[in-house]
GROMACS .gro file of C-alpha atoms in nm:
model
  418
    1MET     CA    1   8.769  14.379  13.180
    2THR     CA    2   8.623  14.164  12.904
    3VAL     CA    3   8.460  14.307  12.594
    4ALA     CA    4   8.124  14.186  12.723
    5GLU     CA    5   8.182  14.375  13.048
    6ALA     CA    6   8.300  14.681  12.859
    7ALA     CA    7   7.976  14.682  12.662
    8LEU     CA    8   7.766  14.726  12.977
    9PRO     CA    9   7.599  15.067  13.028
   10GLY     CA   10   7.841  15.313  13.186
   11ALA     CA   11   8.150  15.108  13.101
   12ALA     CA   12   8.416  15.259  12.877
   13LEU     CA   13   8.518  15.065  12.569
   14PRO     CA   14   8.889  15.045  12.491
   15GLY     CA   15   9.018  15.173  12.159
   16THR     CA   16   8.997  15.551  12.192
   17LEU     CA   17   9.236  15.745  11.971
   18PRO     CA   18   9.556  15.863  12.144
   19ASP     CA   19   9.669  16.220  12.078
   20ASP     CA   20   9.991  16.124  11.901
   21LEU     CA   21   9.811  15.890  11.661
   22ARG     CA   22   9.540  16.150  11.602
   23ALA     CA   23   9.804  16.399  11.489
   24GLU     CA   24   9.969  16.138  11.269
   25LEU     CA   25   9.641  16.049  11.103
   26ILE     CA   26   9.561  16.410  11.025
   27ALA     CA   27   9.905  16.444  10.863
   28PHE     CA   28   9.844  16.119  10.669
   29ARG     CA   29   9.508  16.243  10.542
   30ARG     CA   30   9.659  16.574  10.431
   31ASP     CA   31   9.940  16.396  10.250
   32ILE     CA   32   9.710  16.183  10.037
   33HIS     CA   33   9.479  16.483   9.992
   34MET     CA   34   9.774  16.661   9.833
   35HIS     CA   35   9.846  16.364   9.606
   36PRO     CA   36   9.508  16.242   9.473
   37GLU     CA   37   9.502  15.950   9.230
   38LEU     CA   38   9.223  15.832   9.003
   39GLY     CA   39   9.065  15.487   9.012
   40ASN     CA   40   9.303  15.197   8.942
   41GLN     CA   41   9.596  15.443   8.949
   42GLU     CA   42   9.628  15.470   9.329
   43PHE     CA   43   9.986  15.340   9.346
   44ARG     CA   44  10.126  15.608   9.576
   45THR     CA   45   9.826  15.586   9.806
   46THR     CA   46   9.850  15.207   9.819
   47LYS     CA   47  10.218  15.224   9.903
   48ALA     CA   48  10.160  15.477  10.182
   49ILE     CA   49   9.892  15.258  10.343
   50LYS     CA   50  10.099  14.943  10.305
   51THR     CA   51  10.408  15.103  10.456
   52ARG     CA   52  10.220  15.225  10.763
   53LEU     CA   53  10.047  14.892  10.823
   54GLU     CA   54  10.377  14.706  10.794
   55ARG     CA   55  10.533  14.944  11.046
   56ALA     CA   56  10.260  14.828  11.285
   57GLY     CA   57  10.365  14.465  11.234
   58LEU     CA   58  10.076  14.378  11.002
   59ARG     CA   59  10.089  14.189  10.672
   60PRO     CA   60   9.880  14.373  10.412
   61ARG     CA   61   9.830  14.222  10.068
   62VAL     CA   62   9.801  14.440   9.759
   63LEU     CA   63   9.501  14.340   9.550
   64ALA     CA   64   9.545  14.164   9.217
   65SER     CA   65   9.453  14.486   9.034
   66GLY     CA   66   9.779  14.639   9.158
   67THR     CA   67   9.616  14.899   9.381
   68GLY     CA   68   9.417  14.867   9.701
   69LEU     CA   69   9.492  14.635   9.991
   70VAL     CA   70   9.342  14.382  10.228
   71CYS     CA   71   9.484  14.324  10.576
   72ASP     CA   72   9.372  14.099  10.861
   73ILE     CA   73   9.423  14.177  11.228
   74GLY     CA   74   9.419  13.905  11.490
   75VAL     CA   75   9.485  13.617  11.251
   76GLU     CA   76   9.811  13.426  11.269
   77GLY     CA   77   9.941  13.244  10.963
   78THR     CA   78   9.644  13.331  10.747
   79THR     CA   79   9.635  13.154  10.414
   80ALA     CA   80   9.300  13.126  10.238
   81ALA     CA   81   9.117  13.458  10.221
   82TYR     CA   82   9.430  13.652  10.306
   83GLU     CA   83   9.625  13.510  10.016
   84GLY     CA   84   9.328  13.533   9.781
   85THR     CA   85   9.311  13.160   9.708
   86SER     CA   86   9.009  12.938   9.675
   87ALA     CA   87   9.127  12.705   9.950
   88PRO     CA   88   8.894  12.647  10.247
   89VAL     CA   89   8.895  12.942  10.486
   90GLU     CA   90   9.040  12.872  10.827
   91ALA     CA   91   8.785  12.837  11.105
   92GLY     CA   92   8.925  13.140  11.286
   93LEU     CA   93   8.844  13.364  10.991
   94ARG     CA   94   8.476  13.287  10.969
   95GLY     CA   95   8.241  13.564  11.060
   96MET     CA   96   8.498  13.842  11.092
   97LEU     CA   97   8.396  14.207  11.059
   98ALA     CA   98   8.538  14.395  10.760
   99LEU     CA   99   8.605  14.770  10.762
  100ARG     CA  100   8.599  14.912  10.410
  101ALA     CA  101   8.747  15.232  10.269
  102ASP     CA  102   8.766  15.361   9.911
  103ILE     CA  103   9.095  15.524   9.812
  104ASP     CA  104   9.049  15.695   9.472
  105ALA     CA  105   8.999  16.063   9.389
  106LEU     CA  106   8.799  16.256   9.130
  107PRO     CA  107   8.904  16.413   8.797
  108ILE     CA  108   8.819  16.770   8.901
  109PRO     CA  109   9.042  17.063   9.000
  110ASP     CA  110   9.096  17.152   9.366
  111MET     CA  111   8.947  17.500   9.403
  112LYS     CA  112   9.032  17.560   9.768
  113THR     CA  113   9.223  17.879   9.842
  114ASP     CA  114   9.454  17.949  10.135
  115CYS     CA  115   9.479  17.576  10.206
  116ALA     CA  116   9.823  17.435  10.283
  117TYR     CA  117   9.725  17.083  10.182
  118ARG     CA  118   9.532  17.150   9.860
  119SER     CA  119   9.592  16.911   9.572
  120THR     CA  120   9.929  16.933   9.399
  121VAL     CA  121   9.800  16.738   9.097
  122PRO     CA  122   9.624  16.939   8.824
  123ASP     CA  123   9.258  16.847   8.772
  124ARG     CA  124   9.263  16.589   9.050
  125ALA     CA  125   9.104  16.625   9.393
  126HIS     CA  126   8.977  16.426   9.688
  127ALA     CA  127   8.642  16.599   9.659
  128CYS     CA  128   8.434  16.308   9.788
  129GLY     CA  129   8.615  16.242  10.116
  130HIS     CA  130   8.784  15.916  10.021
  131ASP     CA  131   9.101  16.045  10.185
  132VAL     CA  132   8.904  16.062  10.511
  133HIS     CA  133   8.753  15.715  10.462
  134THR     CA  134   9.102  15.576  10.401
  135THR     CA  135   9.248  15.746  10.707
  136VAL     CA  136   8.961  15.628  10.928
  137VAL     CA  137   9.010  15.262  10.836
  138LEU     CA  138   9.388  15.294  10.866
  139GLY     CA  139   9.352  15.453  11.208
  140ALA     CA  140   9.104  15.192  11.326
  141GLY     CA  141   9.341  14.921  11.205
  142LEU     CA  142   9.632  15.067  11.400
  143VAL     CA  143   9.425  15.095  11.718
  144LEU     CA  144   9.287  14.742  11.680
  145ALA     CA  145   9.636  14.606  11.610
  146GLU     CA  146   9.752  14.754  11.942
  147LEU     CA  147   9.453  14.600  12.120
  148HIS     CA  148   9.544  14.266  11.963
  149ARG     CA  149   9.899  14.296  12.095
  150GLN     CA  150   9.751  14.356  12.438
  151GLY     CA  151   9.529  14.047  12.406
  152ARG     CA  152   9.215  14.264  12.400
  153LEU     CA  153   9.086  14.196  12.048
  154PRO     CA  154   8.842  13.906  12.082
  155ARG     CA  155   8.776  13.843  11.712
  156PRO     CA  156   8.976  13.901  11.392
  157VAL     CA  157   8.900  14.210  11.186
  158ARG     CA  158   8.971  14.270  10.818
  159LEU     CA  159   9.075  14.603  10.672
  160LEU     CA  160   8.979  14.661  10.309
  161PHE     CA  161   9.117  14.954  10.111
  162GLN     CA  162   8.933  14.940   9.780
  163PRO     CA  163   9.037  15.113   9.458
  164ALA     CA  164   8.821  15.267   9.186
  165GLU     CA  165   8.494  15.339   9.365
  166GLU     CA  166   8.433  15.626   9.123
  167VAL     CA  167   8.478  15.402   8.816
  168MET     CA  168   8.154  15.230   8.710
  169PRO     CA  169   8.061  14.961   8.795
  170GLY     CA  170   8.307  15.009   9.079
  171GLY     CA  171   8.625  14.853   9.210
  172ALA     CA  172   8.425  14.655   9.464
  173LEU     CA  173   8.353  14.388   9.202
  174GLY     CA  174   8.723  14.328   9.139
  175ALA     CA  175   8.794  14.320   9.511
  176ILE     CA  176   8.520  14.062   9.566
  177ALA     CA  177   8.660  13.851   9.282
  178ASP     CA  178   8.996  13.874   9.460
  179GLY     CA  179   8.851  13.701   9.764
  180VAL     CA  180   8.827  13.993  10.007
  181LEU     CA  181   8.495  13.868  10.146
  182GLU     CA  182   8.609  13.514  10.214
  183GLY     CA  183   8.569  13.462  10.587
  184VAL     CA  184   8.379  13.789  10.633
  185GLY     CA  185   8.050  13.780  10.822
  186ARG     CA  186   7.964  14.150  10.812
  187ILE     CA  187   8.104  14.465  10.655
  188VAL     CA  188   8.079  14.833  10.747
  189ALA     CA  189   8.179  15.163  10.590
  190VAL     CA  190   8.138  15.535  10.634
  191HIS     CA  191   8.082  15.810  10.381
  192CYS     CA  192   8.152  16.176  10.446
  193ASP     CA  193   7.838  16.387  10.471
  194PRO     CA  194   7.882  16.767  10.467
  195LYS     CA  195   7.525  16.815  10.592
  196VAL     CA  196   7.602  16.637  10.920
  197GLU     CA  197   7.811  16.805  11.190
  198ALA     CA  198   8.147  16.657  11.286
  199GLY     CA  199   8.103  16.452  11.600
  200ARG     CA  200   7.783  16.293  11.471
  201ILE     CA  201   7.681  16.023  11.224
  202GLY     CA  202   7.369  15.964  11.018
  203LEU     CA  203   7.212  15.618  11.010
  204ARG     CA  204   6.927  15.458  10.821
  205THR     CA  205   6.798  15.102  10.803
  206GLY     CA  206   6.726  14.985  10.449
  207ALA     CA  207   6.824  15.170  10.133
  208ILE     CA  208   7.052  15.466  10.207
  209THR     CA  209   7.178  15.534   9.851
  210SER     CA  210   7.035  15.471   9.508
  211ALA     CA  211   7.117  15.274   9.198
  212CYS     CA  212   7.327  15.463   8.946
  213ASP     CA  213   7.398  15.380   8.581
  214ARG     CA  214   7.576  15.568   8.303
  215LEU     CA  215   7.402  15.654   7.977
  216GLU     CA  216   7.555  15.766   7.647
  217VAL     CA  217   7.353  15.841   7.334
  218ALA     CA  218   7.497  15.906   6.987
  219LEU     CA  219   7.270  16.036   6.709
  220ASP     CA  220   7.357  16.021   6.340
  221GLY     CA  221   7.194  16.149   6.024
  222PRO     CA  222   7.257  16.352   5.707
  223GLY     CA  223   7.337  16.712   5.794
  224GLY     CA  224   7.334  17.015   5.569
  225HIS     CA  225   7.269  17.386   5.543
  226THR     CA  226   7.053  17.550   5.808
  227ALA     CA  227   6.865  17.719   5.521
  228ARG     CA  228   6.725  17.377   5.418
  229PRO     CA  229   6.652  17.179   5.738
  230HIS     CA  230   6.376  16.986   5.556
  231LEU     CA  231   6.646  16.812   5.351
  232THR     CA  232   6.842  16.704   5.658
  233THR     CA  233   6.806  16.519   5.984
  234ASP     CA  234   6.809  16.809   6.229
  235LEU     CA  235   7.024  16.644   6.494
  236VAL     CA  236   7.044  16.950   6.716
  237THR     CA  237   6.668  16.953   6.753
  238ALA     CA  238   6.662  16.575   6.794
  239ALA     CA  239   6.923  16.594   7.071
  240ALA     CA  240   6.729  16.873   7.242
  241ARG     CA  241   6.408  16.671   7.233
  242ILE     CA  242   6.583  16.363   7.372
  243ALA     CA  243   6.736  16.574   7.650
  244VAL     CA  244   6.394  16.708   7.750
  245ASP     CA  245   6.156  16.424   7.667
  246VAL     CA  246   6.342  16.107   7.771
  247PRO     CA  247   6.344  16.195   8.144
  248ALA     CA  248   5.973  16.281   8.128
  249VAL     CA  249   5.874  15.969   7.931
  250VAL     CA  250   6.074  15.732   8.153
  251ALA     CA  251   5.931  15.888   8.469
  252ARG     CA  252   5.577  15.816   8.344
  253ARG     CA  253   5.649  15.449   8.275
  254VAL     CA  254   5.741  15.347   8.630
  255ASP     CA  255   5.589  15.390   8.972
  256ALA     CA  256   5.666  15.749   9.077
  257ARG     CA  257   5.780  15.620   9.417
  258SER     CA  258   6.075  15.445   9.251
  259GLY     CA  259   6.248  15.779   9.197
  260LEU     CA  260   6.376  15.678   8.853
  261SER     CA  261   6.561  15.982   8.720
  262VAL     CA  262   6.751  16.051   8.396
  263THR     CA  263   6.983  16.352   8.421
  264TRP     CA  264   7.215  16.476   8.148
  265GLY     CA  265   7.566  16.603   8.214
  266ARG     CA  266   7.687  16.661   7.855
  267ILE     CA  267   7.533  16.752   7.519
  268GLU     CA  268   7.759  16.812   7.221
  269SER     CA  269   7.687  16.877   6.854
  270GLY     CA  270   7.801  17.093   6.568
  271HIS     CA  271   8.077  17.345   6.500
  272ALA     CA  272   7.925  17.626   6.294
  273PRO     CA  273   7.602  17.829   6.330
  274ASN     CA  274   7.486  17.772   5.973
  275VAL     CA  275   7.564  17.399   5.945
  276ILE     CA  276   7.333  17.123   6.066
  277PRO     CA  277   7.573  16.858   6.199
  278GLN     CA  278   7.582  16.490   6.113
  279ARG     CA  279   7.634  16.375   6.473
  280ALA     CA  280   7.516  16.466   6.821
  281GLU     CA  281   7.607  16.313   7.157
  282LEU     CA  282   7.450  16.315   7.501
  283SER     CA  283   7.571  16.156   7.822
  284GLY     CA  284   7.430  16.142   8.171
  285THR     CA  285   7.321  15.919   8.454
  286VAL     CA  286   7.020  15.709   8.541
  287ARG     CA  287   6.938  15.690   8.912
  288CYS     CA  288   6.674  15.489   9.092
  289LEU     CA  289   6.562  15.439   9.452
  290ASP     CA  290   6.455  15.076   9.435
  291LEU     CA  291   6.591  14.753   9.293
  292ALA     CA  292   6.282  14.646   9.095
  293SER     CA  293   6.268  14.963   8.887
  294TRP     CA  294   6.647  14.963   8.849
  295ARG     CA  295   6.626  14.625   8.679
  296GLU     CA  296   6.373  14.768   8.429
  297ALA     CA  297   6.554  15.098   8.373
  298ALA     CA  298   6.781  14.997   8.084
  299ASP     CA  299   6.494  14.867   7.869
  300LEU     CA  300   6.277  15.171   7.949
  301VAL     CA  301   6.552  15.417   7.858
  302HIS     CA  302   6.640  15.234   7.536
  303ALA     CA  303   6.276  15.239   7.424
  304ALA     CA  304   6.227  15.607   7.504
  305VAL     CA  305   6.544  15.718   7.323
  306ASP     CA  306   6.465  15.510   7.015
  307GLU     CA  307   6.107  15.639   6.996
  308ILE     CA  308   6.204  16.006   7.016
  309ALA     CA  309   6.499  15.966   6.779
  310ALA     CA  310   6.274  15.797   6.525
  311LEU     CA  311   6.032  16.093   6.533
  312HIS     CA  312   6.318  16.310   6.408
  313ARG     CA  313   6.453  16.054   6.158
  314ALA     CA  314   6.774  16.018   6.358
  315LYS     CA  315   6.966  15.696   6.398
  316SER     CA  316   7.040  15.634   6.766
  317GLU     CA  317   7.320  15.433   6.923
  318ILE     CA  318   7.286  15.379   7.299
  319THR     CA  319   7.558  15.276   7.542
  320TYR     CA  320   7.403  15.186   7.875
  321VAL     CA  321   7.657  15.098   8.144
  322ARG     CA  322   7.507  14.919   8.441
  323GLY     CA  323   7.652  15.084   8.749
  324VAL     CA  324   7.563  14.999   9.106
  325PRO     CA  325   7.250  14.891   9.292
  326PRO     CA  326   7.133  15.079   9.603
  327VAL     CA  327   7.322  15.037   9.931
  328VAL     CA  328   7.069  14.858  10.152
  329ASN     CA  329   7.169  14.867  10.518
  330ASP     CA  330   7.109  14.547  10.710
  331PRO     CA  331   6.904  14.611  11.029
  332ASP     CA  332   7.136  14.415  11.259
  333VAL     CA  333   7.454  14.577  11.125
  334THR     CA  334   7.290  14.921  11.141
  335ASP     CA  335   7.211  14.847  11.506
  336LEU     CA  336   7.576  14.754  11.558
  337LEU     CA  337   7.686  15.094  11.430
  338TRP     CA  338   7.425  15.265  11.645
  339ASP     CA  339   7.546  15.079  11.952
  340ALA     CA  340   7.908  15.156  11.867
  341MET     CA  341   7.847  15.529  11.824
  342THR     CA  342   7.625  15.567  12.129
  343SER     CA  343   7.872  15.374  12.344
  344ARG     CA  344   8.134  15.635  12.252
  345ARG     CA  345   7.934  15.958  12.238
  346GLY     CA  346   7.578  15.899  12.352
  347ALA     CA  347   7.246  15.873  12.171
  348GLU     CA  348   7.249  16.240  12.073
  349SER     CA  349   7.547  16.172  11.843
  350VAL     CA  350   7.331  15.969  11.601
  351GLU     CA  351   7.070  16.120  11.372
  352GLY     CA  352   6.840  15.973  11.112
  353THR     CA  353   6.923  16.030  10.747
  354GLU     CA  354   6.739  16.013  10.417
  355GLN     CA  355   6.797  15.794  10.116
  356SER     CA  356   7.004  15.989   9.866
  357LEU     CA  357   7.015  15.959   9.487
  358GLY     CA  358   7.392  15.915   9.502
  359GLY     CA  359   7.544  15.583   9.399
  360GLU     CA  360   7.805  15.383   9.592
  361ASP     CA  361   7.972  15.056   9.494
  362PHE     CA  362   7.971  14.945   9.859
  363SER     CA  363   7.635  14.801   9.751
  364TRP     CA  364   7.811  14.515   9.571
  365TYR     CA  365   7.950  14.384   9.903
  366LEU     CA  366   7.598  14.384  10.046
  367GLU     CA  367   7.487  14.154   9.766
  368GLU     CA  368   7.718  13.897   9.929
  369VAL     CA  369   7.720  13.966  10.305
  370PRO     CA  370   7.516  14.179  10.547
  371GLY     CA  371   7.653  14.525  10.608
  372ALA     CA  372   7.579  14.891  10.665
  373MET     CA  373   7.714  15.232  10.576
  374ALA     CA  374   7.700  15.533  10.810
  375ARG     CA  375   7.713  15.896  10.705
  376LEU     CA  376   8.010  16.053  10.881
  377GLY     CA  377   7.957  16.415  10.978
  378VAL     CA  378   8.232  16.643  10.845
  379ARG     CA  379   8.080  16.992  10.879
  380THR     CA  380   8.226  17.213  11.150
  381PRO     CA  381   7.953  17.276  11.411
  382GLY     CA  382   7.801  17.620  11.360
  383ASP     CA  383   7.929  17.650  11.003
  384ARG     CA  384   7.634  17.739  10.781
  385LEU     CA  385   7.831  17.688  10.460
  386VAL     CA  386   7.782  17.339  10.319
  387ARG     CA  387   8.075  17.241  10.096
  388ASP     CA  388   7.906  16.973   9.893
  389LEU     CA  389   8.059  16.650   9.762
  390HIS     CA  390   8.211  16.642   9.414
  391GLN     CA  391   8.283  17.016   9.429
  392GLY     CA  392   8.633  17.160   9.396
  393ASP     CA  393   8.614  17.345   9.730
  394PHE     CA  394   8.509  17.040   9.933
  395ASP     CA  395   8.688  17.000  10.266
  396VAL     CA  396   8.617  16.849  10.607
  397ASP     CA  397   8.645  16.916  10.976
  398GLU     CA  398   8.924  16.673  11.059
  399TYR     CA  399   8.770  16.591  11.396
  400ALA     CA  400   8.564  16.350  11.186
  401ILE     CA  401   8.871  16.125  11.164
  402THR     CA  402   8.870  16.071  11.540
  403VAL     CA  403   8.497  16.001  11.535
  404GLY     CA  404   8.528  15.750  11.250
  405VAL     CA  405   8.820  15.564  11.408
  406GLU     CA  406   8.645  15.530  11.742
  407LEU     CA  407   8.319  15.429  11.573
  408PHE     CA  408   8.493  15.145  11.389
  409THR     CA  409   8.696  15.027  11.687
  410ALA     CA  410   8.382  15.016  11.902
  411ALA     CA  411   8.197  14.830  11.627
  412ALA     CA  412   8.475  14.569  11.609
  413LEU     CA  413   8.467  14.513  11.985
  414LEU     CA  414   8.088  14.505  12.015
  415ASP     CA  415   8.055  14.276  11.713
  416ALA     CA  416   8.254  14.013  11.898
  417ALA     CA  417   8.006  14.021  12.186
  418ARG     CA  418   7.702  13.954  11.964
   0.00000   0.00000   0.00000
């Protein structure tokens, strides 16, 4: 049966996950969950992925950064994009589908109890599901490699294991500079979503995440005794006013529908109750729902901080780190994921999803090629407890691995028929 025939209503697509591989993938996910590594430090994780791909007869290439990999399936004697050169890409590579995973962890402690595979590394945890993303792309690669050996993979597919997603402005930029998109026509990814039940995915055409930047503010001025604040620059009060007023001022200077939001995560100043300090620091994030307002955000935030600092006679120093634009799902690639999921599990397995204020560096790939990200359900059906992302007790229903692998394998097969 050809892929085109397999895509007909009622026909079963190849590429389902065998039981032995399912068990292996769960063990793989638990292993890297126990050994989380921060962005650009994912050496053990990279080695584990590389070793397993090579066992399957594939030829992964470690990225120039030293962590992360790219691996093509269904391409013989690849040179250009595979080797990361600027030479012309072979005709057989053009238009391939790329499956992307991020492989880094977060600098937070694993707070799970009674969990055999909790992190063994202090203050490090896979609390965003990147271990699941990695395992899904690895599993899809192994299934697609077997289909290729059987002569059933009609078009080459690229696997991309990207480092440093959590490090602004994201490891995607380095991967792109390393040539991972050469020969790629479309790119897809999943992100764990604890609000969606395992066995389902969430899809949305258009923006599905938001822009996210990092903001740091340092205030300086002459301190002194709290008995004589009129002779000082009261930096504690200045910092407090900036913390409260900057978000409000910025929100009034853009269209409210843009969702521009300044949120602080750290305020630090002083050491003694009767001493007005000479320095105060604030740090936080700037998030935005649309591209136009995101492009204005840095200037708006700078102006608001400077104005409020000046009212309190404080000298302000602003470090504004441009992060990531929104992930904007391409309609055609979103349809591909919908078709892939419904071909496996029916229309009831797909639900609509909202645009979140979270940031994701997958957006940088979509500045270059069309693509889409799906929200992968990881909550056990019937479980009312939502273990949110970036929390130390985050965990997943591992059935999501099977769902993700079969989603990606179906997408690869259906993409070839379009």
